[in-house]
PDB file of C-alpha atoms in Angstrom:
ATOM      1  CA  UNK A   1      24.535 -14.399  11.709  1.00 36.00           C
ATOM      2  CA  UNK A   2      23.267 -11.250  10.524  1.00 45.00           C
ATOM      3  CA  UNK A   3      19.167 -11.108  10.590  1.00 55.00           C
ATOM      4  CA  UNK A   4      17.959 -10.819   7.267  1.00 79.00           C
ATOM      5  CA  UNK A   5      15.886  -7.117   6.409  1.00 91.00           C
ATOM      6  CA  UNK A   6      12.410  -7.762   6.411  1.00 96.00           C
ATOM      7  CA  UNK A   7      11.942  -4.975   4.162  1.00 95.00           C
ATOM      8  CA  UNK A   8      11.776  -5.189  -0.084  1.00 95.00           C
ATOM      9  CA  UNK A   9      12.972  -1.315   0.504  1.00 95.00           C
ATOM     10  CA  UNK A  10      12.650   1.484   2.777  1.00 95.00           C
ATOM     11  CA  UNK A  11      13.663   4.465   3.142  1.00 95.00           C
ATOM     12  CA  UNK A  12      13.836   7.885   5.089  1.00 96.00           C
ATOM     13  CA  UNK A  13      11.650  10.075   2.898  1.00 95.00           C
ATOM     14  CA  UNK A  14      11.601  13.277   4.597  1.00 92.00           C
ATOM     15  CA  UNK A  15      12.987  13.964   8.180  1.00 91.00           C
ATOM     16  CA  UNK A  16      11.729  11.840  10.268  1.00 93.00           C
ATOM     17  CA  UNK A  17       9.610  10.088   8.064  1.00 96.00           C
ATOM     18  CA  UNK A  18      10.203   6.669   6.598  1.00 97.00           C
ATOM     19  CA  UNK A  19       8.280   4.707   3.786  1.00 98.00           C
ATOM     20  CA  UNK A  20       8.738   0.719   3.417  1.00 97.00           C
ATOM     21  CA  UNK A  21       7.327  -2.190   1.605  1.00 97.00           C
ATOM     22  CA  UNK A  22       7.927  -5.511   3.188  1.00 97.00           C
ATOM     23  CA  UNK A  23       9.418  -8.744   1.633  1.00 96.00           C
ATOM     24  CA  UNK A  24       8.383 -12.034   2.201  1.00 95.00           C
ATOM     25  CA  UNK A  25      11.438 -11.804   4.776  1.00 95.00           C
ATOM     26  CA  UNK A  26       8.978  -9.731   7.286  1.00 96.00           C
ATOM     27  CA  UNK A  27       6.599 -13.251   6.812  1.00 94.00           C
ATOM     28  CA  UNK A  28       2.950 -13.118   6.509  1.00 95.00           C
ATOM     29  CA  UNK A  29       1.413  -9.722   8.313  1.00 95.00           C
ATOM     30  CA  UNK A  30      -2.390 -10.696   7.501  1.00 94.00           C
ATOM     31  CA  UNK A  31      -4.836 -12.530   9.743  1.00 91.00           C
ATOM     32  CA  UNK A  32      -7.254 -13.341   7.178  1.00 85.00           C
ATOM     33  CA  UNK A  33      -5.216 -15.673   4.530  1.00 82.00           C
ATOM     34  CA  UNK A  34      -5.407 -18.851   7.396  1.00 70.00           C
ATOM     35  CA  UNK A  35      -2.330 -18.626   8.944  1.00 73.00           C
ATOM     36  CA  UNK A  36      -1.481 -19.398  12.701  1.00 87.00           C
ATOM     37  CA  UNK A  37      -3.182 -16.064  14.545  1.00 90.00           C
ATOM     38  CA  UNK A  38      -0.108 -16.085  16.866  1.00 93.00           C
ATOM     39  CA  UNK A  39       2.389 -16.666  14.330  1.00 93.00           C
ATOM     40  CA  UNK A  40       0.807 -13.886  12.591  1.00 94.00           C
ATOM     41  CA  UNK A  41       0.806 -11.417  15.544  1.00 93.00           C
ATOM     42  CA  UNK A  42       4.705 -12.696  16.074  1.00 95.00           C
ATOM     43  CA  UNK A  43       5.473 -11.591  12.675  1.00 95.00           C
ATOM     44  CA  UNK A  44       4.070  -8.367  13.223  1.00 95.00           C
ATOM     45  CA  UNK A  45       5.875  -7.757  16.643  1.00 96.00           C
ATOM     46  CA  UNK A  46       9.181  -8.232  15.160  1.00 96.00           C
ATOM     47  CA  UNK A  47       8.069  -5.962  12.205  1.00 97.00           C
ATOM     48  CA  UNK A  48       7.427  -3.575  14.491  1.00 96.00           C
ATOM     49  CA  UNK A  49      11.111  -3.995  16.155  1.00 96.00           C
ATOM     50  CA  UNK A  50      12.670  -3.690  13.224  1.00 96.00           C
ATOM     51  CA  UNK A  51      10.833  -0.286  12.454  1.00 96.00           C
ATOM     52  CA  UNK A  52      11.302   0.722  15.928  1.00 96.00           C
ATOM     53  CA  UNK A  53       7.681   1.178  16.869  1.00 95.00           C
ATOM     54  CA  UNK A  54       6.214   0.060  20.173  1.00 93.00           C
ATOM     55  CA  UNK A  55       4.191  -3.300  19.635  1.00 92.00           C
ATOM     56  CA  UNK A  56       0.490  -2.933  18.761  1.00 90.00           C
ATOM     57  CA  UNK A  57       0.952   0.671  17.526  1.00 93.00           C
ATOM     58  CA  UNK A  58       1.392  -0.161  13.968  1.00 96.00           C
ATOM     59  CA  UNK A  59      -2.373   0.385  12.672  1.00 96.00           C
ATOM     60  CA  UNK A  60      -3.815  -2.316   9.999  1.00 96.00           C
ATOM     61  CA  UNK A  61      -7.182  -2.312   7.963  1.00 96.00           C
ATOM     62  CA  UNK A  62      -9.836  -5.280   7.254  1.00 93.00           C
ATOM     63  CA  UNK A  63      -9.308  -4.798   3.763  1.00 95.00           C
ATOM     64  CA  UNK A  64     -12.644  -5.728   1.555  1.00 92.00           C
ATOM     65  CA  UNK A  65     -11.845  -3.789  -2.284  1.00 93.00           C
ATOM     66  CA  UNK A  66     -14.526  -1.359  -0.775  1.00 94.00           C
ATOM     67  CA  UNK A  67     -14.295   2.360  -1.645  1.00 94.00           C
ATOM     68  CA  UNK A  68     -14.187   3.422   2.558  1.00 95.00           C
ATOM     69  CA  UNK A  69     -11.510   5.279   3.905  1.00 96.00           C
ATOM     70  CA  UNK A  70     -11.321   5.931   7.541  1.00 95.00           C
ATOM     71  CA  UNK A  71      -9.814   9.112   9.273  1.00 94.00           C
ATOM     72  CA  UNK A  72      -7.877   8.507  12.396  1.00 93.00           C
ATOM     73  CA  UNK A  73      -8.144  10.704  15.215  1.00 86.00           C
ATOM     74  CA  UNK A  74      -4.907  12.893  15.586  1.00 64.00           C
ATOM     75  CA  UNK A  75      -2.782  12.322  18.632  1.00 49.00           C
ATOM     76  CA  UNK A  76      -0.539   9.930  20.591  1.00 46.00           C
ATOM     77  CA  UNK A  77       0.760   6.946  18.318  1.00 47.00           C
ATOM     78  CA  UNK A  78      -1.465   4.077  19.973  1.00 43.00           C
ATOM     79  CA  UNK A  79      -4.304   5.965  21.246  1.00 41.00           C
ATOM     80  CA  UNK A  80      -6.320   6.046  18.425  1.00 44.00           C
ATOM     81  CA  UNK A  81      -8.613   2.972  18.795  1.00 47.00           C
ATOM     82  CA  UNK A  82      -7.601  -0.405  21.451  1.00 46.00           C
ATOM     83  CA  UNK A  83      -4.607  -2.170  20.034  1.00 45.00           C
ATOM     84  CA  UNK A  84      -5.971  -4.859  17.645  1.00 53.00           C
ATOM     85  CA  UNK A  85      -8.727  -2.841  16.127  1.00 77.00           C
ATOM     86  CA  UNK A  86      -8.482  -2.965  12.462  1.00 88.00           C
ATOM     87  CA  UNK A  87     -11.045  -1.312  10.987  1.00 89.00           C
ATOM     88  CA  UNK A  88     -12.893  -2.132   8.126  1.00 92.00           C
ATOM     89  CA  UNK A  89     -11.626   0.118   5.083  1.00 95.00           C
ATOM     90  CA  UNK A  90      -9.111   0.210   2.204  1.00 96.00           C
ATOM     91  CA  UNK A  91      -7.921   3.566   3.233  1.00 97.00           C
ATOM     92  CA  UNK A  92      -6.001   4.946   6.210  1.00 97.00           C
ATOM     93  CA  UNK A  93      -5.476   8.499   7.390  1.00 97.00           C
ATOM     94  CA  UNK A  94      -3.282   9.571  10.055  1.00 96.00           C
ATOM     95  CA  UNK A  95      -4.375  13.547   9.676  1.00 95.00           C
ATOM     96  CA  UNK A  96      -0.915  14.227  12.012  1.00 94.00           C
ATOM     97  CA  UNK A  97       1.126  11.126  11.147  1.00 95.00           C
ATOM     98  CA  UNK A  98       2.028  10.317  14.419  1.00 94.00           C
ATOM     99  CA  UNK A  99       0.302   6.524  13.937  1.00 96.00           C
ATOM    100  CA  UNK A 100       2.523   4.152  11.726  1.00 97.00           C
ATOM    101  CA  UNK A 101       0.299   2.744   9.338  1.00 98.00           C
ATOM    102  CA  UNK A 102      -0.206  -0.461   7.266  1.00 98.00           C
ATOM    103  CA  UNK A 103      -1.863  -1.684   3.873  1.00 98.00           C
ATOM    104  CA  UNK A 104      -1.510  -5.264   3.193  1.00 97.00           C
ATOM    105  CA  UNK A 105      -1.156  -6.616  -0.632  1.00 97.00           C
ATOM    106  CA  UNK A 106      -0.097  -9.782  -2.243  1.00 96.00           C
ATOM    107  CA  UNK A 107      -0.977  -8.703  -5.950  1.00 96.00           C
ATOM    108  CA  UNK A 108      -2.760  -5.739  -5.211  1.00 97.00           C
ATOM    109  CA  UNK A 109      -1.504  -1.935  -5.598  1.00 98.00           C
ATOM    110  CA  UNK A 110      -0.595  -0.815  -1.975  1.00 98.00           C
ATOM    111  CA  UNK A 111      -0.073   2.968  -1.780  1.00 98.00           C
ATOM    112  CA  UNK A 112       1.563   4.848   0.546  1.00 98.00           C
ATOM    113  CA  UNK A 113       0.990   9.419   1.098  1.00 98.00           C
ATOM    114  CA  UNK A 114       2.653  11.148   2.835  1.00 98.00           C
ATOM    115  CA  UNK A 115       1.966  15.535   2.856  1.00 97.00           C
ATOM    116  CA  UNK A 116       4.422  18.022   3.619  1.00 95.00           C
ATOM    117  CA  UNK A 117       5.816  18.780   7.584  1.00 93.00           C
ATOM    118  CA  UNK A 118       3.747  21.456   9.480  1.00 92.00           C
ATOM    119  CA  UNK A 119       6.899  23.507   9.985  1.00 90.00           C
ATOM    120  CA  UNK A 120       7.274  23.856   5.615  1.00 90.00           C
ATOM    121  CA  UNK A 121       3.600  24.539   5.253  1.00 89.00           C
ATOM    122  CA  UNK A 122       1.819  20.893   5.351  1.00 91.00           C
ATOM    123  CA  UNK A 123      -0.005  18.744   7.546  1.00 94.00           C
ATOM    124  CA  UNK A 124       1.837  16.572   8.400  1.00 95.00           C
ATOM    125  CA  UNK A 125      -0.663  13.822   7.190  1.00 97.00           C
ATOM    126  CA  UNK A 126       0.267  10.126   6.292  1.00 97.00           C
ATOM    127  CA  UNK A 127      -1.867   7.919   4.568  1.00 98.00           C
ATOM    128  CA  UNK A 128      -2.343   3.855   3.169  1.00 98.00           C
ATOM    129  CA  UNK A 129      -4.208   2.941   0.481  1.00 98.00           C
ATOM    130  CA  UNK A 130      -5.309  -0.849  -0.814  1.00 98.00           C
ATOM    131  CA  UNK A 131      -6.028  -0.372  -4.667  1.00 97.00           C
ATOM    132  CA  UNK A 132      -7.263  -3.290  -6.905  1.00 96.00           C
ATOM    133  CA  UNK A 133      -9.183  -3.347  -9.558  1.00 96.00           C
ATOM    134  CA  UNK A 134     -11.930  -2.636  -7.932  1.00 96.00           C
ATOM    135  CA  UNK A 135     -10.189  -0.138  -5.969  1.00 96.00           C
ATOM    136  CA  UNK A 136      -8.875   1.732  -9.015  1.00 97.00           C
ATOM    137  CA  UNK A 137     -13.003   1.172 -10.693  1.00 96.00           C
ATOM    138  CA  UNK A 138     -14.388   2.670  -7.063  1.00 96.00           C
ATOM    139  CA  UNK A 139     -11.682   6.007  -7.048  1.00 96.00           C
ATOM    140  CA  UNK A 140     -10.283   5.371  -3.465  1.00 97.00           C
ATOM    141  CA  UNK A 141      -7.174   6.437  -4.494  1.00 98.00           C
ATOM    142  CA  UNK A 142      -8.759   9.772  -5.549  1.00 97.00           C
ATOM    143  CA  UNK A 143     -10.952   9.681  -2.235  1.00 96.00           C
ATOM    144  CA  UNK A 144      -8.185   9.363   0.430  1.00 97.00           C
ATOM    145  CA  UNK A 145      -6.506  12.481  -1.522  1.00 97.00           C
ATOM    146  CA  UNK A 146      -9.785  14.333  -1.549  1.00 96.00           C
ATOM    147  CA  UNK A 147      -9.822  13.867   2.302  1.00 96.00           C
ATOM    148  CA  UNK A 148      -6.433  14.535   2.889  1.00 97.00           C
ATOM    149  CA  UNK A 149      -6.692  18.135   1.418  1.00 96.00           C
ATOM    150  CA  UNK A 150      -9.914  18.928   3.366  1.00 94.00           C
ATOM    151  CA  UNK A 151      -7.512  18.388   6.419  1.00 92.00           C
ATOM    152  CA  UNK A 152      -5.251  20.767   4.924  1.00 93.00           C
ATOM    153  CA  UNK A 153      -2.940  18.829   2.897  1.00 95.00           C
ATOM    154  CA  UNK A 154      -0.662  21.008   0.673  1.00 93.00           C
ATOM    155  CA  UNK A 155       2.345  19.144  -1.099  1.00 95.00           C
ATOM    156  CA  UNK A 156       1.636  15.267  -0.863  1.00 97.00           C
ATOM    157  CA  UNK A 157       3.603  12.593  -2.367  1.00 97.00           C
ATOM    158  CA  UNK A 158       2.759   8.657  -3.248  1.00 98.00           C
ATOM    159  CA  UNK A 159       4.811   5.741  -2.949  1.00 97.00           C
ATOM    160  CA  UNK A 160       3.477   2.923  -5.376  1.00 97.00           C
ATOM    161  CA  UNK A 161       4.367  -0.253  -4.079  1.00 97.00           C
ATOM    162  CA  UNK A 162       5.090  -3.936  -5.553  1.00 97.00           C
ATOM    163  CA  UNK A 163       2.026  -5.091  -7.268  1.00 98.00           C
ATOM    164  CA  UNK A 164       1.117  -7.565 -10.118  1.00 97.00           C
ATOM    165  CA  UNK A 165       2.614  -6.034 -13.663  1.00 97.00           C
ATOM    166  CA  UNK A 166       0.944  -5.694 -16.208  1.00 96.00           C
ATOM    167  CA  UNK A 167       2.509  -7.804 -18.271  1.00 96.00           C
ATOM    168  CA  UNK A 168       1.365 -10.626 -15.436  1.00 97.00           C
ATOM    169  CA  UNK A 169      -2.633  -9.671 -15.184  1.00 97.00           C
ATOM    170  CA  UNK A 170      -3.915 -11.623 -17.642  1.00 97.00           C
ATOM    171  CA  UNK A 171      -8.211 -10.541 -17.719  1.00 97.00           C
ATOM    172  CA  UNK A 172     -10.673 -11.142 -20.072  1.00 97.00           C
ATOM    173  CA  UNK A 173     -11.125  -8.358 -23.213  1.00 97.00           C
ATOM    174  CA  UNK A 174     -14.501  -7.107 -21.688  1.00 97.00           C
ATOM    175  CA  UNK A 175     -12.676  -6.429 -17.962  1.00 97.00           C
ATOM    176  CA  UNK A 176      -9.660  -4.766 -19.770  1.00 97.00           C
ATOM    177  CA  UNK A 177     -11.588  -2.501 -21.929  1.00 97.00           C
ATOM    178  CA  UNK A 178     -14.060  -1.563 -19.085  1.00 96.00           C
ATOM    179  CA  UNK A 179     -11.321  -0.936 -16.837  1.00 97.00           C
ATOM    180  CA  UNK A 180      -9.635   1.539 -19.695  1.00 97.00           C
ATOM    181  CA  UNK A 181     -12.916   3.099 -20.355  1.00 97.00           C
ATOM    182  CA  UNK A 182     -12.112   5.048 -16.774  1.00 96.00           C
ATOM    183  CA  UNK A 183      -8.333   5.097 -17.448  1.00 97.00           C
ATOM    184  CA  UNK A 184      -6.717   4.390 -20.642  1.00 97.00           C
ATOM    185  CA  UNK A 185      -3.251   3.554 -19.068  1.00 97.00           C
ATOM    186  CA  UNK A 186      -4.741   0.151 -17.354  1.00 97.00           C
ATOM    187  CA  UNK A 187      -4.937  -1.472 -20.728  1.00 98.00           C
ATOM    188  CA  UNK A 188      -2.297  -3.928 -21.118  1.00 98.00           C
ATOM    189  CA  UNK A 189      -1.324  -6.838 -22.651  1.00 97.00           C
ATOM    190  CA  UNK A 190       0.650  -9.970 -21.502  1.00 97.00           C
ATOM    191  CA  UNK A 191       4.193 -11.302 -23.544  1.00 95.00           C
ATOM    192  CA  UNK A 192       1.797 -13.291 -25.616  1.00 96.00           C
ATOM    193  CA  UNK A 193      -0.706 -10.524 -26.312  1.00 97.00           C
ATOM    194  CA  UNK A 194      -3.158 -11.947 -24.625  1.00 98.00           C
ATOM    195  CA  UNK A 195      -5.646  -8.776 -22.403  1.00 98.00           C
ATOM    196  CA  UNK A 196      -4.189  -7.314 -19.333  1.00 98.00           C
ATOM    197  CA  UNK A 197      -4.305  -4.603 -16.829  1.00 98.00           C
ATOM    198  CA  UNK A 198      -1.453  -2.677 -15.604  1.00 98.00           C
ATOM    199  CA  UNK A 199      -2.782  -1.733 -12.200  1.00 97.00           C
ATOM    200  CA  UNK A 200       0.684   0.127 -11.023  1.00 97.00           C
ATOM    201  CA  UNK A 201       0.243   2.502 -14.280  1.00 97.00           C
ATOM    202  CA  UNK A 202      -3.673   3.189 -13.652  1.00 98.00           C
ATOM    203  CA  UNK A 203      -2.847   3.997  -9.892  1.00 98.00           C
ATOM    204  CA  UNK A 204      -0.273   6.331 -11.167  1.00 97.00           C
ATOM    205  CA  UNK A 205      -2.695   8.212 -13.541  1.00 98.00           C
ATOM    206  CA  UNK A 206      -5.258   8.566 -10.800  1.00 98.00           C
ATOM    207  CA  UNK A 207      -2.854  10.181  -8.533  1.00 98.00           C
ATOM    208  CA  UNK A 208      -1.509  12.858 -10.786  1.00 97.00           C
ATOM    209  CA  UNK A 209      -5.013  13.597 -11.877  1.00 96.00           C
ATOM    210  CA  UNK A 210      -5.460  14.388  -8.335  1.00 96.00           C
ATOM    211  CA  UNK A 211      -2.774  16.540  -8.521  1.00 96.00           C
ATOM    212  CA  UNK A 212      -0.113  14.436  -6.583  1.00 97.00           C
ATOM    213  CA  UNK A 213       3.586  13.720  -7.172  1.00 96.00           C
ATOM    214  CA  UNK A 214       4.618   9.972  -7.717  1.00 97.00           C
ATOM    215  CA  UNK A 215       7.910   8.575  -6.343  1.00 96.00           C
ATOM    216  CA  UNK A 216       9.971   7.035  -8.408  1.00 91.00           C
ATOM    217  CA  UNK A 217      10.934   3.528  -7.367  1.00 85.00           C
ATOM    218  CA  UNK A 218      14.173   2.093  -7.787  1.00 86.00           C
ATOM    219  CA  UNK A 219      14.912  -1.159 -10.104  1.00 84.00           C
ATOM    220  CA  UNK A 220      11.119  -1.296 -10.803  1.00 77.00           C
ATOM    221  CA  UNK A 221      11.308  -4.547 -13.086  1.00 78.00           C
ATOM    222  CA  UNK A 222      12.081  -6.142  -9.413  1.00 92.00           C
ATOM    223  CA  UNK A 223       8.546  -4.766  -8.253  1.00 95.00           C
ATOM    224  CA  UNK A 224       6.009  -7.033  -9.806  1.00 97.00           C
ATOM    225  CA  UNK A 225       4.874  -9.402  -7.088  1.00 97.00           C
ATOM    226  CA  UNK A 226       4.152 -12.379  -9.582  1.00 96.00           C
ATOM    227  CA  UNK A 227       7.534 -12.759 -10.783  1.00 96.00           C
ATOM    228  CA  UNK A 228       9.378 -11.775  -7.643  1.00 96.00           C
ATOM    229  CA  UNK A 229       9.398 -14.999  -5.418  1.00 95.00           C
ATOM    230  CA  UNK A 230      10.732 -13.118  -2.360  1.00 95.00           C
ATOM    231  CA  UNK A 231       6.635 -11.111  -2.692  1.00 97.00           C
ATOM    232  CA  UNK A 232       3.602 -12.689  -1.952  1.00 95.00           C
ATOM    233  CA  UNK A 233       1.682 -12.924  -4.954  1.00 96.00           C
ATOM    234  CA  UNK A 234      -1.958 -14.456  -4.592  1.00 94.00           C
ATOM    235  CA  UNK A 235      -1.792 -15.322  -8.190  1.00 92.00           C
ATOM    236  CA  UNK A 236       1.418 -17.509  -7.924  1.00 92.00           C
ATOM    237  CA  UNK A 237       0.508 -19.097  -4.235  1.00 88.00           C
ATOM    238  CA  UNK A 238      -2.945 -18.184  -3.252  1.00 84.00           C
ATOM    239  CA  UNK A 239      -2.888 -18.033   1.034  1.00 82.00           C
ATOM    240  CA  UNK A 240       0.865 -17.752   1.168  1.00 87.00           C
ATOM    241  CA  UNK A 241       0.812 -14.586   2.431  1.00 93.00           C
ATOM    242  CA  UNK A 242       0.641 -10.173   2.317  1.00 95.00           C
ATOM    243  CA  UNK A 243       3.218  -8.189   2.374  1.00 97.00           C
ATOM    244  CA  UNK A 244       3.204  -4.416   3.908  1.00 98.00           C
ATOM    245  CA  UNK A 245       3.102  -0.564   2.358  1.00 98.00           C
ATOM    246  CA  UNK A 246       4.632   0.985   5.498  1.00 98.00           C
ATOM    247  CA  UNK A 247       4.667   4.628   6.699  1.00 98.00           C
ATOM    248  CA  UNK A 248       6.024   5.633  10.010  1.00 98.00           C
ATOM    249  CA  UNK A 249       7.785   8.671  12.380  1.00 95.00           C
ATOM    250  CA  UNK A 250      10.975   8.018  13.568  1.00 91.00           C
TER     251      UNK A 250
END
C-alpha cells in the first residue's frame, strides 16, 4: 500500500527550493498541545524522511503570539544551535537557507519567505512566520521582512498557508473593528453576518505593504483549517494537533 503524502501541498518553488504545508496526514508536529513527546518526535522524523532532510535538522520555534523573530546563524544545515533547541520566537530566519525551517499552526496564519538565489542577485534567505491576531496587531510579518532586507534580501516571495477563513473567525464587534483600524482588509463577517476577521487577507496586505510578492495558492476554498477536517483547527478540536509551513533545500 502506497504511504499516504503527509503534505496538504508542496512544491518546488525555485531550484532547489521547496515550500510545503502539512496535512493532518504528517500527524501532530507540536510538543506543546499534550501529546506523547515520543510520538511527537516520531512524527517529525518521518516528516523529515519524507522531505529528505537528515533527522533533527528541521528547525522549530516555541511559538508564544510574541512579536520576536530570531536570526539563525548562516552555515551547515544542523549546526546552528544543538538539535532540539527551539527557540522562543514567532519568526525564523535562515539568512542562507541552508536550515529547513518550521512554523506550526492549527488556525493561525503560518507564512513561509523565501528571497531570490545568490547567483540571480538575492540572498538566498528563507524565512517562517507564526501570524495571529496578535501577530498581525504586533507587525511580525512586517518585522521578519524588515530583517530580511538588512541581510540583503532583494526579490522575496510569501507563501500564505491554511489558516482559519474569515468567514469561520467569528470575534466580537470591538476586536473586529480594532483589528481593521490597522488593516481594513481583516474585517469580515461570518455566513450569518455575525463580526469576523479574515486573518489570510490582513497577512496578505501586510506583506505587499512591505513590498513583497504573494503566491497564489491553488483551490484556496480547500485552505481554511476550520472546515477542512484533514487540518488541525484549534477551533474545531482544541489539542488535536499543528500542522507545518515548510521551507527547505533540496
Amino acid at each position: 500500500m502506497a504511504r499516504t503524502s503527509p503534505f496538504h501541498w508542496d512544491e518546488e518553488v525555485r531550484p532547489g527550493l521547496r515550500v510545503a504545508f502539512t496535512s493532518s496526514s504528517a500527524g501532530n508536529l507540536a510538543l506543546h498541545v499534550g501529546d506523547d513527546a515520543v510520538a511527537v518526535h516520531g512524527n517529525r522524523a518521518r516528516l523529515a524522511a519524507s522531505m529528505g532532510i537528515g533527522t533533527g535538522t528541521l528547525r522549530f520555534m516555541s511559538q508564544t503570539h510574541s512579536d520576536r523573530v530570531v536570526v539563525l546563524p548562516g552555515g551547515v544545515p544542523g549546526n546552528a544551535a544543538p538539535a532540539g533547541v527551539a527557540p522562543d520566537a514567532d519568526g525564523l530566519i535562515s539568512p542562507d537557507g541552508h536550515d529547513p525551517l518550521a512554523v506550526l499552526v492549527a488556525d493561525c496564519v503560518p507564512v513561509v519567505l523565501a528571497d531570490a538565489p545568490v547567483d540571480e542577485g538575492g540572498s538566498g534567505a528563507t524565512a517562517v512566520v507564526h501570524a495571529g491576531r496578535a501577530g498581525v496587531l504586533n507587525g511580525i510579518v512586517g518585522h521578519a521582512v524588515e530583517l530580511l532586507r538588512a541581510r540583503g534580501a532583494t526579490d522575496l516571495i510569501a507563501w500564505v498557508g491554511p489558516a482559519v477563513c474569515g468567514s469561520c473567525y467569528e470575534v466580537p464587534g470591538e476586536m473586529m473593528r480594532g483589528l481593521a483600524a490597522l488593516v481594513p482588509e481583516a474585517a469580515s463577517r461570518t455566513r450569518t453576518g455575525l463580526p469576523a476577521l479574515d486573518l489570510p487577507a490582513a497577512v496578505r496586505t501586510q506583506l505587499r505593504r512591505g513590498g513583497v510578492g504573494v503566491a497564489p495558492v491553488p483551490d484556496a476554498a480547500a485552505w481554511c483549517t476550520l472546515e477542512n477536517p484533514a487540518l488541525y483547527s484549534h477551533r474545531r478540536a482544541p489539542g488535536a494537533g499543528r500542522i507545518a509551513g515548510l521551507v527547505w533545500r533540496t
